[in-house]
């Protein structure tokens, strides 16, 4: 049931705004806590969900807002589920369930002719195998019965001059020397240099709570570190280095993909991903696996510490 004030049903935006004002939290402070831009927070309070980057972000931003002002986000989303825009994934799920239900209720009867198709295919396959075996057998008999005859020989012995024998012996000696040299070269082992350790990502701390923040470590990184981000849909994305410098902020779409960021000078990098399943991140050739279930927590916050191999060897 929706909350009523003086007999009037209170919308979800007004409900959130009232909770924020009761705790005396300004929009600027709420923006700093949730990392959601102020204009999106105002749009939520006014019920202008069409201003948000997408339908998915309506639910994600409302959940962040509710948690920040002390409301039960799950209970609030359930209470106002008819008011919040549904995502395309939910509509697709409902359509799939309806489509399967109709298919189960209206089974089609297959024609008796189609039941004989597998038998016909098997019979044709057997006939083809038998014909192929017979054909190759005939070819074998034909090859055995015909022997090539040298027209210049005609059954008489041919005696080559002694000079040809000497030339052949000399050629065999040369070939023997060449083969011996090649074998000696093959036996010589080439010295192998030390193997370069490969970059590796490990989880330092797995995030918890409604907006989990995880920490990972990239060990044995190269001196020139590059991050590659790719998506086939769209996702809200924020990337900052350890000094707080913004490298990317906004909607990341398939038109922006792939995006390469130079992290050679960074010792630490921050990623905030709005729709984790739609965005893949690769750093220094290593794919980043989200420590927290990306389907349950589509909004992911990651710190990645970069430890270069050259610094570790020193």
Coordinates of C-alpha atoms in Angstrom, one line a residue:
X1 CA 0.0 0.0 0.0
X2 CA 1.3 3.5 -0.8
X3 CA 1.8 6.0 2.1
X4 CA -1.0 8.6 2.5
X5 CA -0.5 12.1 3.8
X6 CA -3.7 14.0 4.8
X7 CA -5.8 11.5 2.7
X8 CA -3.6 12.0 -0.4
X9 CA -1.4 9.1 -1.8
X10 CA 2.2 10.1 -1.5
X11 CA 4.3 9.3 -4.6
X12 CA 7.7 7.5 -4.3
X13 CA 9.7 10.7 -5.0
X14 CA 7.9 12.6 -2.3
X15 CA 8.4 9.7 0.1
X16 CA 12.1 9.8 -0.5
X17 CA 12.3 13.6 -0.2
X18 CA 10.4 13.6 3.1
X19 CA 12.8 10.9 4.5
X20 CA 15.8 13.0 3.3
X21 CA 14.5 16.2 4.9
X22 CA 13.7 14.4 8.2
X23 CA 17.3 13.4 8.4
X24 CA 18.4 16.9 7.4
X25 CA 20.5 15.6 4.4
X26 CA 21.1 18.1 1.6
X27 CA 21.1 17.1 -2.1
X28 CA 24.8 17.9 -2.3
X29 CA 25.6 15.6 0.6
X30 CA 23.4 12.9 -0.8
X31 CA 25.2 13.2 -4.2
X32 CA 28.5 12.7 -2.4
X33 CA 27.3 9.7 -0.6
X34 CA 25.5 7.9 -3.5
X35 CA 27.7 9.1 -6.4
X36 CA 24.5 10.0 -8.2
X37 CA 24.4 13.4 -9.9
X38 CA 22.2 16.0 -8.2
X39 CA 20.0 16.5 -11.3
X40 CA 19.1 12.8 -11.2
X41 CA 18.3 13.0 -7.5
X42 CA 15.9 16.0 -8.1
X43 CA 14.3 14.1 -11.0
X44 CA 13.6 11.1 -8.7
X45 CA 12.0 13.4 -6.1
X46 CA 9.8 15.1 -8.8
X47 CA 8.9 11.7 -10.4
X48 CA 10.5 12.6 -13.7
X49 CA 12.0 9.2 -14.4
X50 CA 12.3 9.9 -18.1
X51 CA 15.3 12.2 -17.3
X52 CA 17.3 9.3 -15.9
X53 CA 19.8 7.6 -18.3
X54 CA 17.6 4.5 -18.7
X55 CA 14.8 2.5 -17.1
X56 CA 17.3 0.2 -15.3
X57 CA 18.8 3.3 -13.5
X58 CA 15.4 4.3 -12.1
X59 CA 15.4 1.2 -9.9
X60 CA 19.2 1.3 -9.2
X61 CA 19.2 5.0 -8.2
X62 CA 16.0 4.7 -6.1
X63 CA 17.6 1.8 -4.2
X64 CA 20.7 3.9 -3.6
X65 CA 18.7 6.9 -2.5
X66 CA 16.5 4.8 -0.1
X67 CA 19.5 3.1 1.5
X68 CA 21.2 6.5 2.0
X69 CA 18.2 8.0 3.9
X70 CA 17.5 5.0 6.0
X71 CA 14.5 3.4 4.2
X72 CA 14.1 -0.3 3.3
X73 CA 14.9 -0.3 -0.4
X74 CA 13.4 -3.7 -1.1
X75 CA 10.2 -2.9 0.7
X76 CA 10.0 0.5 -1.1
X77 CA 10.6 -1.0 -4.6
X78 CA 7.9 -3.6 -4.0
X79 CA 5.4 -1.0 -2.6
X80 CA 5.8 1.3 -5.6
X81 CA 6.5 -1.4 -8.3
X82 CA 3.6 -0.1 -10.5
X83 CA 5.0 3.4 -10.4
X84 CA 8.6 2.6 -11.2
X85 CA 9.4 2.1 -15.0
X86 CA 9.9 -1.6 -15.8
X87 CA 13.2 -2.5 -17.6
X88 CA 13.3 -4.2 -21.0
X89 CA 14.6 -7.4 -19.3
X90 CA 11.3 -7.6 -17.2
X91 CA 9.1 -7.1 -20.2
X92 CA 11.1 -9.7 -22.2
X93 CA 10.7 -12.2 -19.4
X94 CA 6.9 -11.6 -19.2
X95 CA 6.6 -12.0 -23.0
X96 CA 8.6 -15.2 -23.0
X97 CA 6.4 -16.7 -20.2
X98 CA 3.2 -15.8 -22.2
X99 CA 4.7 -17.2 -25.5
X100 CA 5.7 -20.5 -23.8
X101 CA 2.2 -20.7 -22.2
X102 CA 0.5 -20.3 -25.6
X103 CA 2.8 -22.8 -27.2
X104 CA 2.1 -25.4 -24.5
X105 CA -1.7 -24.9 -24.8
X106 CA -1.7 -25.2 -28.6
X107 CA 0.5 -28.2 -29.6
X108 CA 0.8 -28.8 -33.3
X109 CA 0.3 -32.2 -34.8
X110 CA 3.1 -33.3 -37.0
X111 CA 2.3 -34.9 -40.3
X112 CA 2.7 -38.8 -40.6
X113 CA 5.1 -38.1 -43.6
X114 CA 7.7 -36.5 -41.3
X115 CA 7.9 -39.6 -39.2
X116 CA 9.4 -41.5 -42.1
X117 CA 12.1 -38.8 -42.9
X118 CA 14.7 -40.3 -40.4
X119 CA 14.3 -43.8 -42.0
X120 CA 14.7 -42.4 -45.5
X121 CA 17.9 -40.5 -44.5
X122 CA 19.4 -43.7 -42.9
X123 CA 18.6 -45.8 -46.1
X124 CA 20.2 -43.2 -48.4
X125 CA 23.3 -43.0 -46.2
X126 CA 23.8 -46.8 -46.2
X127 CA 23.4 -46.8 -50.0
X128 CA 26.0 -44.0 -50.3
X129 CA 28.5 -45.9 -48.1
X130 CA 28.1 -49.1 -50.1
X131 CA 28.6 -47.3 -53.4
X132 CA 31.7 -45.5 -52.2
X133 CA 33.2 -48.8 -50.9
X134 CA 32.6 -50.5 -54.3
X135 CA 34.0 -47.5 -56.2
X136 CA 37.3 -47.5 -54.2
X137 CA 37.6 -51.3 -54.5
X138 CA 37.4 -51.0 -58.3
X139 CA 40.0 -48.2 -58.3
X140 CA 42.3 -50.4 -56.3
X141 CA 42.0 -53.4 -58.7
X142 CA 42.6 -51.1 -61.7
X143 CA 45.8 -49.7 -60.1
X144 CA 47.2 -53.1 -59.3
X145 CA 46.6 -54.5 -62.8
X146 CA 48.3 -51.7 -64.6
X147 CA 52.1 -51.4 -64.2
X148 CA 54.1 -48.6 -65.9
X149 CA 56.5 -49.7 -68.6
X150 CA 59.6 -47.7 -69.5
X151 CA 59.4 -47.3 -73.3
X152 CA 63.1 -46.8 -73.6
X153 CA 64.0 -50.0 -71.7
X154 CA 61.9 -52.6 -73.4
X155 CA 63.2 -55.3 -71.0
X156 CA 66.9 -54.8 -71.8
X157 CA 69.5 -53.9 -69.2
X158 CA 71.0 -50.5 -69.3
X159 CA 74.6 -50.0 -68.2
X160 CA 75.7 -46.6 -67.1
X161 CA 79.2 -45.3 -67.5
X162 CA 81.6 -45.5 -64.6
X163 CA 81.8 -41.7 -64.5
X164 CA 78.1 -41.5 -63.4
X165 CA 78.9 -43.9 -60.6
X166 CA 81.6 -41.7 -59.3
X167 CA 79.4 -38.6 -59.5
X168 CA 76.7 -40.4 -57.6
X169 CA 79.2 -41.5 -54.9
X170 CA 80.5 -37.9 -54.6
X171 CA 76.9 -36.6 -54.2
X172 CA 76.2 -39.1 -51.5
X173 CA 79.3 -38.1 -49.6
X174 CA 78.3 -34.4 -49.8
X175 CA 74.8 -35.1 -48.6
X176 CA 76.3 -37.1 -45.7
X177 CA 78.5 -34.2 -44.6
X178 CA 75.6 -31.8 -44.8
X179 CA 73.3 -34.0 -42.7
X180 CA 76.1 -34.4 -40.1
X181 CA 76.5 -30.6 -39.8
X182 CA 72.7 -30.2 -39.4
X183 CA 72.6 -32.8 -36.7
X184 CA 75.5 -31.1 -34.8
X185 CA 73.6 -27.8 -35.1
X186 CA 70.4 -29.3 -33.7
X187 CA 72.3 -30.8 -30.7
X188 CA 73.5 -27.4 -29.6
X189 CA 71.1 -26.1 -27.0
X190 CA 70.3 -22.4 -27.1
X191 CA 70.5 -20.6 -23.7
X192 CA 67.1 -19.6 -22.3
X193 CA 66.6 -16.3 -20.5
X194 CA 64.5 -15.8 -17.4
X195 CA 60.8 -16.0 -17.9
X196 CA 58.8 -12.8 -17.4
X197 CA 56.1 -13.1 -14.8
X198 CA 52.6 -12.6 -16.3
X199 CA 50.2 -10.0 -15.0
X200 CA 47.7 -11.5 -12.5
X201 CA 44.5 -10.2 -10.8
X202 CA 43.6 -11.2 -7.3
X203 CA 40.8 -10.2 -4.9
X204 CA 42.1 -8.3 -1.9
X205 CA 38.7 -7.5 -0.3
X206 CA 35.2 -8.5 -1.5
X207 CA 32.6 -5.8 -1.0
X208 CA 29.4 -6.2 1.1
X209 CA 26.2 -4.3 1.7
X210 CA 23.7 -2.9 -0.7
X211 CA 26.4 -1.1 -2.7
X212 CA 29.4 -3.4 -2.4
X213 CA 32.9 -1.8 -2.9
X214 CA 35.6 -4.4 -3.7
X215 CA 39.4 -4.1 -3.9
X216 CA 41.5 -6.1 -6.3
X217 CA 45.3 -6.1 -7.0
X218 CA 47.0 -6.4 -10.4
X219 CA 50.4 -7.9 -9.7
X220 CA 53.4 -8.2 -12.3
X221 CA 51.9 -5.4 -14.4
X222 CA 53.9 -4.0 -17.3
X223 CA 55.3 -0.5 -17.3
X224 CA 52.7 0.6 -19.9
X225 CA 49.3 -0.4 -18.5
X226 CA 46.2 0.0 -20.6
X227 CA 42.6 -0.6 -19.7
X228 CA 40.2 -1.7 -22.4
X229 CA 36.4 -1.4 -21.9
X230 CA 33.8 -2.9 -24.2
X231 CA 30.0 -3.1 -24.3
X232 CA 27.3 -4.2 -26.8
X233 CA 24.6 -2.3 -24.9
X234 CA 24.9 0.7 -22.6
X235 CA 26.1 1.3 -19.1
X236 CA 26.8 4.1 -16.7
X237 CA 30.5 4.4 -16.1
X238 CA 32.9 6.4 -13.9
X239 CA 36.7 5.9 -14.0
X240 CA 39.1 7.8 -11.7
X241 CA 42.8 7.4 -10.9
X242 CA 44.1 7.3 -7.3
X243 CA 44.4 11.1 -7.2
X244 CA 40.7 11.6 -8.0
X245 CA 41.3 12.7 -11.6
X246 CA 38.3 11.7 -13.8
X247 CA 39.2 9.5 -16.8
X248 CA 35.6 8.9 -17.9
X249 CA 32.2 9.8 -16.6
X250 CA 28.8 9.3 -18.3
X251 CA 26.9 6.8 -20.4
X252 CA 29.1 4.3 -22.1
X253 CA 27.5 2.8 -25.2
X254 CA 28.4 0.4 -28.0
X255 CA 29.4 3.5 -30.2
X256 CA 32.1 4.3 -27.6
X257 CA 33.4 0.7 -27.6
X258 CA 36.1 -0.3 -27.4
X259 CA 37.5 2.4 -25.1
X260 CA 41.2 2.3 -24.2
X261 CA 42.6 4.2 -21.1
X262 CA 46.3 4.8 -20.4
X263 CA 47.0 3.8 -16.8
X264 CA 50.8 3.8 -17.0
X265 CA 51.1 6.6 -14.4
X266 CA 48.4 5.4 -12.1
X267 CA 49.1 3.3 -9.0
X268 CA 45.4 2.9 -8.2
X269 CA 42.2 3.2 -10.3
X270 CA 38.5 3.4 -9.4
X271 CA 35.6 1.9 -11.5
X272 CA 31.9 2.5 -10.9
X273 CA 29.8 0.4 -13.3
X274 CA 26.0 0.9 -13.5
X275 CA 25.2 -2.2 -15.5
X276 CA 27.9 -4.8 -14.8
X277 CA 26.7 -7.7 -17.0
X278 CA 26.8 -5.4 -20.0
X279 CA 30.4 -4.1 -19.5
X280 CA 33.7 -6.0 -19.8
X281 CA 36.9 -4.6 -18.4
X282 CA 40.4 -5.8 -19.4
X283 CA 43.6 -4.4 -17.7
X284 CA 47.0 -5.2 -19.0
X285 CA 45.6 -8.1 -21.0
X286 CA 43.8 -9.6 -17.9
X287 CA 40.0 -9.7 -17.8
X288 CA 38.4 -8.4 -14.6
X289 CA 35.9 -10.7 -13.0
X290 CA 33.5 -8.9 -10.6
X291 CA 34.0 -10.3 -7.1
X292 CA 30.3 -9.8 -6.2
X293 CA 27.5 -11.5 -8.2
X294 CA 27.0 -9.1 -11.1
X295 CA 23.4 -10.3 -11.7
X296 CA 22.4 -9.6 -8.0
X297 CA 24.4 -6.4 -7.7
X298 CA 24.4 -4.8 -11.2
X299 CA 25.9 -1.6 -9.7
X300 CA 29.6 -2.4 -9.0
X301 CA 32.3 -0.3 -7.3
X302 CA 35.9 -1.5 -7.7
X303 CA 39.3 -0.3 -6.5
X304 CA 42.2 -1.9 -8.5
X305 CA 45.8 -1.5 -7.1
X306 CA 48.4 -1.6 -9.9
X307 CA 51.7 -3.3 -8.8
X308 CA 54.3 -3.2 -11.7
X309 CA 56.7 -6.0 -12.2
X310 CA 59.7 -3.6 -12.5
X311 CA 58.9 -2.1 -9.1
X312 CA 58.4 -5.6 -7.4
X313 CA 61.8 -6.9 -8.8
X314 CA 63.6 -3.9 -7.3

